[in-house]
mmCIF file of C-alpha atoms in Angstrom:
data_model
loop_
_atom_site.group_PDB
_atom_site.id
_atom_site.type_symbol
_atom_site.label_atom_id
_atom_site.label_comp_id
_atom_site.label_asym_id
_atom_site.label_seq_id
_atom_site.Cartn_x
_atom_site.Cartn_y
_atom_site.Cartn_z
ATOM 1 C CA UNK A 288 0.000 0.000 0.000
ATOM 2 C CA UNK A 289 1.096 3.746 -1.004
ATOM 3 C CA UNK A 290 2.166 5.561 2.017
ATOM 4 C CA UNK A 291 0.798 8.748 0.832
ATOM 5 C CA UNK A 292 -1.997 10.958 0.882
ATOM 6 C CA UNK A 293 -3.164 13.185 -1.736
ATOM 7 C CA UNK A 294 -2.800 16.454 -1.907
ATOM 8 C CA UNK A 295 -6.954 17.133 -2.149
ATOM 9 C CA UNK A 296 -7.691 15.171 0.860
ATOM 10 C CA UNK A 297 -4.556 16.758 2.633
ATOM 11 C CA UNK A 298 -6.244 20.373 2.065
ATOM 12 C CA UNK A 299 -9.721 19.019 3.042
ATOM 13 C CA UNK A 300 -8.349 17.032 5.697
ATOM 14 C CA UNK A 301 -5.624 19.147 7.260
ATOM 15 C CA UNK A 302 -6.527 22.669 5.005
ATOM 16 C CA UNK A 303 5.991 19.041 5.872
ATOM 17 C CA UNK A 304 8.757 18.616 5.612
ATOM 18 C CA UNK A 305 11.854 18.082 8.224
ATOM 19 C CA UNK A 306 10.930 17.209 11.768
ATOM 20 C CA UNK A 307 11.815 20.140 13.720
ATOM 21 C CA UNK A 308 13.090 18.119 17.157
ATOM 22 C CA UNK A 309 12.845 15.085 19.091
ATOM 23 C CA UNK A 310 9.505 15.147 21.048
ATOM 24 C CA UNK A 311 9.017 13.217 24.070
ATOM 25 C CA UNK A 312 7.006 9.828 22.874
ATOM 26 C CA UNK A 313 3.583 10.052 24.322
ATOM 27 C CA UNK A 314 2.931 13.610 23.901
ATOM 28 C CA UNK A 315 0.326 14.684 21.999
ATOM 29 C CA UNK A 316 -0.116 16.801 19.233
ATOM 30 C CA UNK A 317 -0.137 20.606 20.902
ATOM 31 C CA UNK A 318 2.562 22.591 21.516
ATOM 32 C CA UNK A 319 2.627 25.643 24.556
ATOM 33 C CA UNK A 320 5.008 28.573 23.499
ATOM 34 C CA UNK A 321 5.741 31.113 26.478
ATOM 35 C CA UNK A 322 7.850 34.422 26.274
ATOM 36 C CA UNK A 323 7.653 35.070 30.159
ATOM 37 C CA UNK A 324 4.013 36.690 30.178
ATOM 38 C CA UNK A 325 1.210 35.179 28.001
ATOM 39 C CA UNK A 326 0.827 31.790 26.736
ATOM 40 C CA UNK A 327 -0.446 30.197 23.199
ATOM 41 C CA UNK A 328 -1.279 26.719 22.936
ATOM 42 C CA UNK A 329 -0.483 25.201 19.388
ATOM 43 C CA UNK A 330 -3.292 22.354 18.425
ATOM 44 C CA UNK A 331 -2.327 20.748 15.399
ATOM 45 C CA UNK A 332 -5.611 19.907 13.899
ATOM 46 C CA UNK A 333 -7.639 17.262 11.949
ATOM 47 C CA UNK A 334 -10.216 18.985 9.943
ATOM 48 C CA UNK A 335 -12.512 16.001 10.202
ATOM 49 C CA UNK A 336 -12.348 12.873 12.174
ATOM 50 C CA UNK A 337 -14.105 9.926 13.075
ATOM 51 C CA UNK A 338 -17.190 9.940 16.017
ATOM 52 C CA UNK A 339 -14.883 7.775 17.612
ATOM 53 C CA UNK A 340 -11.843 9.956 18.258
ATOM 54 C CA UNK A 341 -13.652 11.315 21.663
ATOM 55 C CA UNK A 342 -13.099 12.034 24.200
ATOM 56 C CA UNK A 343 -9.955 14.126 22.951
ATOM 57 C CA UNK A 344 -6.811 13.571 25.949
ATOM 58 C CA UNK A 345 -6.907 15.262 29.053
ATOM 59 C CA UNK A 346 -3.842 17.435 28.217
ATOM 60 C CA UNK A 347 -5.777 19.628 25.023
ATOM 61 C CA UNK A 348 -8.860 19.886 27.102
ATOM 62 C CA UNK A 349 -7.174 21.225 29.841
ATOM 63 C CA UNK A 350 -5.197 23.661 27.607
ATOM 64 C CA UNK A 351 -8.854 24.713 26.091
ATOM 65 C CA UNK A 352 -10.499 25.260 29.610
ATOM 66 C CA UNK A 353 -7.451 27.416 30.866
ATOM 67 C CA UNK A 354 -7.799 29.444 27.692
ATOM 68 C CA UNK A 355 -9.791 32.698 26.859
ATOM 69 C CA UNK A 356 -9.157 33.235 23.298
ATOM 70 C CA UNK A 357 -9.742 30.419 20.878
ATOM 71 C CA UNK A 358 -7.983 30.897 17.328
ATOM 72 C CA UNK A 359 -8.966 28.831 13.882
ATOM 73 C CA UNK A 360 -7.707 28.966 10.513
ATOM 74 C CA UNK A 361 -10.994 30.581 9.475
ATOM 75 C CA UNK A 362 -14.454 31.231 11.122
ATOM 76 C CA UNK A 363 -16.635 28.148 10.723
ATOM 77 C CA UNK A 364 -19.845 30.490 10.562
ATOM 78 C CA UNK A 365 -18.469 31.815 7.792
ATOM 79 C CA UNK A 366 -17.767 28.928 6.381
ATOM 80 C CA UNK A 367 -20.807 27.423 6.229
ATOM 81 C CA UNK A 368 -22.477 30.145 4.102
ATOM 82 C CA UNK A 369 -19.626 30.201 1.585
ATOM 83 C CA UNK A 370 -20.629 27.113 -0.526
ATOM 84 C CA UNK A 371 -22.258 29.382 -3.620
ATOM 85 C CA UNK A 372 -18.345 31.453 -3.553
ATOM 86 C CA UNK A 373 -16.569 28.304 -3.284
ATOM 87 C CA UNK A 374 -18.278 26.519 -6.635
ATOM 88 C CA UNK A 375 -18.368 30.371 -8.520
ATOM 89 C CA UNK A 376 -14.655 30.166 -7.901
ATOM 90 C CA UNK A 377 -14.527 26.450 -8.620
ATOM 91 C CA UNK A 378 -16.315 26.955 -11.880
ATOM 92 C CA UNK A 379 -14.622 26.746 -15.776
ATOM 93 C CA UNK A 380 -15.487 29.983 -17.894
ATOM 94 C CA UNK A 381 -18.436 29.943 -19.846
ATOM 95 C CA UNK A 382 -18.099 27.943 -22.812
ATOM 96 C CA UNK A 383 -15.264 25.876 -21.926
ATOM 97 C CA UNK A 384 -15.771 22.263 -20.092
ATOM 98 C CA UNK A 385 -13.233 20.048 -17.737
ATOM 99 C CA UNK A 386 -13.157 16.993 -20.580
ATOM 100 C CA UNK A 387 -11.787 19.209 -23.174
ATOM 101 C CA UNK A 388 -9.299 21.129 -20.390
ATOM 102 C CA UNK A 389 -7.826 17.727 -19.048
ATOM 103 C CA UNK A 390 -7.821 16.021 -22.510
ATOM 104 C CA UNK A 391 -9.376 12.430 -22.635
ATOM 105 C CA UNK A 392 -6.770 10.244 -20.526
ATOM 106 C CA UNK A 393 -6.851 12.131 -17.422
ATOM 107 C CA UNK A 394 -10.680 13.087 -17.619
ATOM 108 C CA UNK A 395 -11.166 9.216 -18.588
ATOM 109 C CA UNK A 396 -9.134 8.672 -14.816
ATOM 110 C CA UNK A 397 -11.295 11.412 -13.122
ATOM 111 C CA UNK A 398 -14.762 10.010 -14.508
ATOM 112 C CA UNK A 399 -14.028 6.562 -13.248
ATOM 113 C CA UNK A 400 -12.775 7.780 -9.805
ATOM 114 C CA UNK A 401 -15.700 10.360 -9.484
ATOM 115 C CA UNK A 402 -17.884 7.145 -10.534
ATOM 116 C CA UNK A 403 -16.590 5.147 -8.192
ATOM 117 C CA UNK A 404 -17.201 7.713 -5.844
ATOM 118 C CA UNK A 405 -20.426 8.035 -6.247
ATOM 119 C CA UNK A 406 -20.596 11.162 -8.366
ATOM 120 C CA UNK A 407 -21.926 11.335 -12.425
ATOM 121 C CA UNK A 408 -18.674 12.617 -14.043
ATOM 122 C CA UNK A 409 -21.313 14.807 -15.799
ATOM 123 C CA UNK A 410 -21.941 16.716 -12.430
ATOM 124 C CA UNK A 411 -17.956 17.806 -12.616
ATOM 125 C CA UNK A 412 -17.597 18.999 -16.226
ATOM 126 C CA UNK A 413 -17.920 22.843 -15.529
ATOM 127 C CA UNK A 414 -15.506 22.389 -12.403
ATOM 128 C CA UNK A 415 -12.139 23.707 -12.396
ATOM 129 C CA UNK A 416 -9.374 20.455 -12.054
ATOM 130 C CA UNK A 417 -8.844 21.596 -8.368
ATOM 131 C CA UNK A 418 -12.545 21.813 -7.318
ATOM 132 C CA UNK A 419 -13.036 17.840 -8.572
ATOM 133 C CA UNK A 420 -10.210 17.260 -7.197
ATOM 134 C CA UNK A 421 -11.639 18.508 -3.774
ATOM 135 C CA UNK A 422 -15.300 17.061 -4.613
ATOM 136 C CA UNK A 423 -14.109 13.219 -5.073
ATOM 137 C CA UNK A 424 -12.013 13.571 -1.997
ATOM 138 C CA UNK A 425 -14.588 14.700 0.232
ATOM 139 C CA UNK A 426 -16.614 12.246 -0.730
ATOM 140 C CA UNK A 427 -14.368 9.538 -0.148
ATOM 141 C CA UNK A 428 -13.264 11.228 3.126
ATOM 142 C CA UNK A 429 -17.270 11.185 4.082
ATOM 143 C CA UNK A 430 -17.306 7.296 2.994
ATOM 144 C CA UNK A 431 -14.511 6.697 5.224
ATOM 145 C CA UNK A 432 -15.864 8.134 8.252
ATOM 146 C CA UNK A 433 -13.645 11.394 8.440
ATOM 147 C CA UNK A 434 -16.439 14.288 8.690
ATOM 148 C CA UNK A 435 -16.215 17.903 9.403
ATOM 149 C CA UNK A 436 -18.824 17.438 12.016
ATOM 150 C CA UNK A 437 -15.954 15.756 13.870
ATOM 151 C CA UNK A 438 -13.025 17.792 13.043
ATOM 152 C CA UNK A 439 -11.250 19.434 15.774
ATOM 153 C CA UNK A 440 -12.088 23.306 14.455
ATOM 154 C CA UNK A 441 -16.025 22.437 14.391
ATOM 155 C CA UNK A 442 -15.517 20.345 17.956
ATOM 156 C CA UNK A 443 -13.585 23.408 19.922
ATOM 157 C CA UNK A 444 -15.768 25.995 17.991
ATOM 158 C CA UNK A 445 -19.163 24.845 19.294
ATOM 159 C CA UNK A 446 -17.262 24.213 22.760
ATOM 160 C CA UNK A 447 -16.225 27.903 22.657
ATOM 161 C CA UNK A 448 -19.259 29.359 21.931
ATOM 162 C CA UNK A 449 -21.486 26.928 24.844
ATOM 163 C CA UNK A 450 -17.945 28.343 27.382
ATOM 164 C CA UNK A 451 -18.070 32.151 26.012
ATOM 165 C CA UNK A 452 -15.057 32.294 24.843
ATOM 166 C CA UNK A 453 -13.537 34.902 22.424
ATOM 167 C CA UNK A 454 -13.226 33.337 18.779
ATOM 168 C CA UNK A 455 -11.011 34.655 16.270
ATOM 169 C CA UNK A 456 -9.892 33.648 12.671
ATOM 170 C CA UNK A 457 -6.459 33.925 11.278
ATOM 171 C CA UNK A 458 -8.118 34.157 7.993
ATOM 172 C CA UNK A 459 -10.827 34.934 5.590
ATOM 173 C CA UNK A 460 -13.205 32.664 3.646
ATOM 174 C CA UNK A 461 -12.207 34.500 0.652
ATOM 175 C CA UNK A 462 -8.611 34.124 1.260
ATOM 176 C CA UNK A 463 -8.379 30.629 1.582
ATOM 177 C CA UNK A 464 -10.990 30.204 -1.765
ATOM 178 C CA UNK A 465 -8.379 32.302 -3.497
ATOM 179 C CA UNK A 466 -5.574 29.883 -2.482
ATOM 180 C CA UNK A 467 -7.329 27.115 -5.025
ATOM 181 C CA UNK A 468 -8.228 29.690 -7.543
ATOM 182 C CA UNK A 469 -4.657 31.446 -7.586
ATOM 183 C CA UNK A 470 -3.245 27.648 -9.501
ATOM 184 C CA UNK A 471 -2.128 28.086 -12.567
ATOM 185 C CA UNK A 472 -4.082 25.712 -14.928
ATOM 186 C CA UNK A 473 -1.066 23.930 -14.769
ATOM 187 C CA UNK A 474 -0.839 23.353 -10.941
ATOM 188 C CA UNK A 475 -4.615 22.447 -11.060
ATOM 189 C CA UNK A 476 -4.015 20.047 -13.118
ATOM 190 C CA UNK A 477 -1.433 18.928 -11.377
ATOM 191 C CA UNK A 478 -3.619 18.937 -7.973
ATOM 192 C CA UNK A 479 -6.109 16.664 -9.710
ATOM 193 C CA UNK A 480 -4.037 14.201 -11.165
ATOM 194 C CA UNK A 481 -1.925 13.677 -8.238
ATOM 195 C CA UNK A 482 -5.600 13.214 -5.937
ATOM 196 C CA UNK A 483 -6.730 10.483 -8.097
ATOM 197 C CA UNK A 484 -3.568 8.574 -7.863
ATOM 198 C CA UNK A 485 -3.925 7.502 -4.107
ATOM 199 C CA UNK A 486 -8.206 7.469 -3.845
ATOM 200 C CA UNK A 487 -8.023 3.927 -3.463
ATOM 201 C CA UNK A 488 -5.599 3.698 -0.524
ATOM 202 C CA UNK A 489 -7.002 6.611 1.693
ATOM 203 C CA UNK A 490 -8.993 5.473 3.846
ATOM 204 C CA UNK A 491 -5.936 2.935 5.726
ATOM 205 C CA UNK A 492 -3.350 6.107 5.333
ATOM 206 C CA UNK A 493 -5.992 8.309 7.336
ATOM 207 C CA UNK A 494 -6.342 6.010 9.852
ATOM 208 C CA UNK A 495 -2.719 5.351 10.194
ATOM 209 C CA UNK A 496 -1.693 9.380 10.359
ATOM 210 C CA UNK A 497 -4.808 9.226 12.979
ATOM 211 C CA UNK A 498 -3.295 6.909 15.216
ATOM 212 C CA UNK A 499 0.417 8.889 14.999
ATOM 213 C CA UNK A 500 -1.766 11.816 16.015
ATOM 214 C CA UNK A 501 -3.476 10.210 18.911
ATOM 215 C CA UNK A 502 0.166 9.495 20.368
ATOM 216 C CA UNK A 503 1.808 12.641 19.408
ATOM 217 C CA UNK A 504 4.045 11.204 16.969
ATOM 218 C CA UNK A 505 5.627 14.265 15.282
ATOM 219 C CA UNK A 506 7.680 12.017 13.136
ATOM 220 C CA UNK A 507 6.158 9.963 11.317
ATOM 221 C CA UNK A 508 3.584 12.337 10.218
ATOM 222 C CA UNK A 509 5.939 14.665 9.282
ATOM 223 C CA UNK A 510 7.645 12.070 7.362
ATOM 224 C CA UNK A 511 4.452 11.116 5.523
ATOM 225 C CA UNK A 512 3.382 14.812 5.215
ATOM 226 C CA UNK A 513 6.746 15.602 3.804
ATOM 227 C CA UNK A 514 6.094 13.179 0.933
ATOM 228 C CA UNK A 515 2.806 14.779 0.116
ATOM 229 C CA UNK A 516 5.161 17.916 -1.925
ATOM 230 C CA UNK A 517 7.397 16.163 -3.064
ATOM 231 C CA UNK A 518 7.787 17.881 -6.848
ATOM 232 C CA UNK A 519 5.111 20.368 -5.897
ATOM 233 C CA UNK A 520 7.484 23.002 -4.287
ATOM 234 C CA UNK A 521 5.240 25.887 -5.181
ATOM 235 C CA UNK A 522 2.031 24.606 -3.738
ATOM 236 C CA UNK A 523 3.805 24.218 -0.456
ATOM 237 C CA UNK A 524 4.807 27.344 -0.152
ATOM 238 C CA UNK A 525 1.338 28.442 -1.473
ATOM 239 C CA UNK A 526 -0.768 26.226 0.740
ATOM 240 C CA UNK A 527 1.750 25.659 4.086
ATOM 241 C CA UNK A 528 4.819 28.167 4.388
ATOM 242 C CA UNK A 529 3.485 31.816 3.155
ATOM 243 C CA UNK A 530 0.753 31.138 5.321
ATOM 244 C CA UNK A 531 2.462 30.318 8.433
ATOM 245 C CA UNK A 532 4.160 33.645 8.111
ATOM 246 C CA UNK A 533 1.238 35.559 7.420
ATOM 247 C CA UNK A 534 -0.028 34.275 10.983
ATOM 248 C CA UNK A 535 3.028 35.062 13.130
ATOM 249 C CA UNK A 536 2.494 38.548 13.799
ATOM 250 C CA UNK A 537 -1.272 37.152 15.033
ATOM 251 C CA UNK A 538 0.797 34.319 17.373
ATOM 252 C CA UNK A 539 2.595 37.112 19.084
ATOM 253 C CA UNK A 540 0.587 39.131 19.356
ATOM 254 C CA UNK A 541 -1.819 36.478 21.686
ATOM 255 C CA UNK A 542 2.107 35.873 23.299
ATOM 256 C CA UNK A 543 2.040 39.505 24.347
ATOM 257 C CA UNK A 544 -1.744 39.713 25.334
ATOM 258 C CA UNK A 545 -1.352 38.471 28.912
ATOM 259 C CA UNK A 546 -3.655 35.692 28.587
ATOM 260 C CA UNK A 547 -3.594 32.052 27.618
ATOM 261 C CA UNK A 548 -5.133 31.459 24.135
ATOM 262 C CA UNK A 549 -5.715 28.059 22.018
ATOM 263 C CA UNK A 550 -4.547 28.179 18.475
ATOM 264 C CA UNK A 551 -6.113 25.341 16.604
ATOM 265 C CA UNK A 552 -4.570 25.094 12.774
ATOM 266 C CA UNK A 553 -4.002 22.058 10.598
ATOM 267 C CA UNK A 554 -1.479 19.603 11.803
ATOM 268 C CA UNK A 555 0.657 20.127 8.567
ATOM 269 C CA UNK A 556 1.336 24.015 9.849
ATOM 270 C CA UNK A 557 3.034 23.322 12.907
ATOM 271 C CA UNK A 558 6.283 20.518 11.492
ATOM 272 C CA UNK A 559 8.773 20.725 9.224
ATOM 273 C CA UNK A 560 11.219 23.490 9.140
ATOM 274 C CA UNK A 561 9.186 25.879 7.898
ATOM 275 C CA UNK A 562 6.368 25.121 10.603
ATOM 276 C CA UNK A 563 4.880 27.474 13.069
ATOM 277 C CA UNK A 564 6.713 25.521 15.717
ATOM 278 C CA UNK A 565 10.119 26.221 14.684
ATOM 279 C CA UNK A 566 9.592 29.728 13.211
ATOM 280 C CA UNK A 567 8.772 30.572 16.935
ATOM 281 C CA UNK A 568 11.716 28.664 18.532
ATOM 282 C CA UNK A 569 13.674 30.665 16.139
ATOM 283 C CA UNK A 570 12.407 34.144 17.203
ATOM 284 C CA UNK A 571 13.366 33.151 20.691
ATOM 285 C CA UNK A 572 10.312 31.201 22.447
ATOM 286 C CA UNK A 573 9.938 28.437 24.149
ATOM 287 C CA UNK A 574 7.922 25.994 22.588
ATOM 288 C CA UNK A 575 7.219 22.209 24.024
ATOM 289 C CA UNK A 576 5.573 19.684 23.014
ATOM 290 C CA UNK A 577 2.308 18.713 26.079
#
C-alpha cells in the first residue's frame, strides 16, 4: 500500500517537511510557546475525524479550559455560508468544459474515480481540475468516516461558543478560496491528477496518520506529510509556508496579550522546518511539546 496521501484530501483534511526536534514519545499533538508573560497553545488539527476519536486527551482539554481566546484557521460560521463562492470560484469559464481542459486520458481517470465515488462525471464537467479534485475527496473522506462534524475546528468551535469564549480567525473565507483559484491551470491540473492517484488507498493512510496523532508522533507524520510535496514546491509554499508567516504577527501578538489562548490550525502548519513551531523557537520562544 502507497504511504501517501493526496494532496486534495490533505487540504480538506488538514486545510511538511523536516521534523523540527525530538519530542518526548507520548505527547500529543499541541505545543505551549511562552515568552515570560502570556501563553499560546499550538493544536495541530484534523479537519474532520471519526465519532470515535472522543473524548480528545486530558492534556488539550485542559489547555482549552485554561484558555480565553480560541484561534482557527478561518471562522466556521463563515464557512458554512460560503458554498455558492466556493463553486463560482470552482467553476470553468463559460463555454469551456473540464473533458476538453484535461484532454481524454486524465478526464477518462477522473470520470471513473468520481464514478466510483459516487458522483456522475457529468456533475464535474464545468468544475475547475482543483474543485473535482476537492469534490471526489470529500466524498471519499465522508465514505470513510472522516467528517467535518468531527473535526477538531467544528468540535472546539461549538465548545467555545457553549464556554463564552472569544473566537477569532487567522483568515478569511475568501482568502483561503483564493488559495485554489490562484493555480495556474497547470498546478490544477497537477492537484487533480496527483488526488486520483492515491483514492483507493485513503482510507488505511488516514487512519494510520490518525493513530500517529493520537500518540503525538511528530515524526512519522511529518515524514508522511513531507512526501505529500514532493515535486510540488510551489504549492507548499502556497498552501503551508506563506501562510504560516502571514499568521506570526497574530501568534505574538496572543504571546504579548497576557492571557492564555488556544490556536487550533491544521497539523501540517506546525512541522517541518518551515512550521509554526520552529519559526517561533527561532524568534526566541519556548515551545514544548504537552
Amino acid at each position: 500500500m502507497t504511504r501517501r496521501l493526496t494532496l486534495a484530501a490533505l487540504a480538506a483534511l488538514l486545510a511538511a517537511g523536516t521534523l523540527v526536534a525530538s519530542e518526548a514519545p507520548g505527547s500529543v499533538f499541541m505545543w505551549k510557546v511562552e515568552n515570560g508573560g502570556g501563553t499560546v497553545y499550538l493544536l495541530g488539527s484534523i479537519h474532520a475525524l471519526k465519532a470515535e476519536a472522543y473524548p480528545l486527551p486530558a492534556a488539550i482539554e485542559s489547555a482549552f479550559e485554561t484558555s480565553e481566546v480560541v484561534v482557527f484557521e478561518v471562522d466556521l460560521d463563515e464557512m458554512t455560508g460560503a458554498a455558492f463562492e466556493m463553486l463560482a470560484a470552482g467553476s470553468l469559464e463559460a463555454g469551456q468544459n473540464l473533458e476538453a481542459t484535461l484532454g481524454p486520458e486524465l478526464w477518462a481517470e477522473l470520470a471513473e474515480a468520481s464514478a466510483g465515488a459516487g458522483i456522475d462525471p457529468a456533475m464535474l464537467q464545468f468544475m475547475k481540475p482543483w474543485m473535482a479534485a476537492l469534490s471526489v475527496a470529500a466524498l471519499e473522506l465522508s465514505a470513510a468516516g472522516y467528517l467535518p462534524a468531527y473535526g477538531l475546528d467544528s468540535h472546539f468551535a461549538g465548545r467555545a461558543e457553549e464556554a463564552g469564549k472569544r473566537r477569532e480567525a487567522l483568515e478569511t473565507v475568501a482568502f483561503q478560496i483564493g488559495l485554489f483559484n490562484g493555480f495556474s491551470p497547470e498546478q490544477s491540473a497537477a492537484f487533480l491528477r496527483y488526488t486520483l492517484a492515491d483514492l483507493e488507498s485513503l482510507e488505511p493512510v488516514l487512519d494510520e496518520l490518525y493513530r500517529h496523532w493520537r500518540a503525538g508522533e511528530v515524526g512519522p507524520i511529518a515524514d508522511l506529510m513531507g512526501r505529500e510535496f514532493v515535486g510540488f514546491p510551489e504549492l507548499h509554499r502556497t498552501l503551508i509556508a506563506d501562510r504560516n508567516r502571514r499568521w506570526l504577527p497574530r501568534i505574538e501578538e496572543l504571546l504579548a496579550g497576557g492571557h492564555d489562548a488556544f490556536v487550533v490550525v491544521g497539523a501540517l502548519h506546525l512541522v517541518g522546518d518551515e512550521g509554526l513551531v520552529a519559526l517561533l523557537r527561532q524568534r526566541g520562544y519556548t515551545v514544548t511539546q504537552q
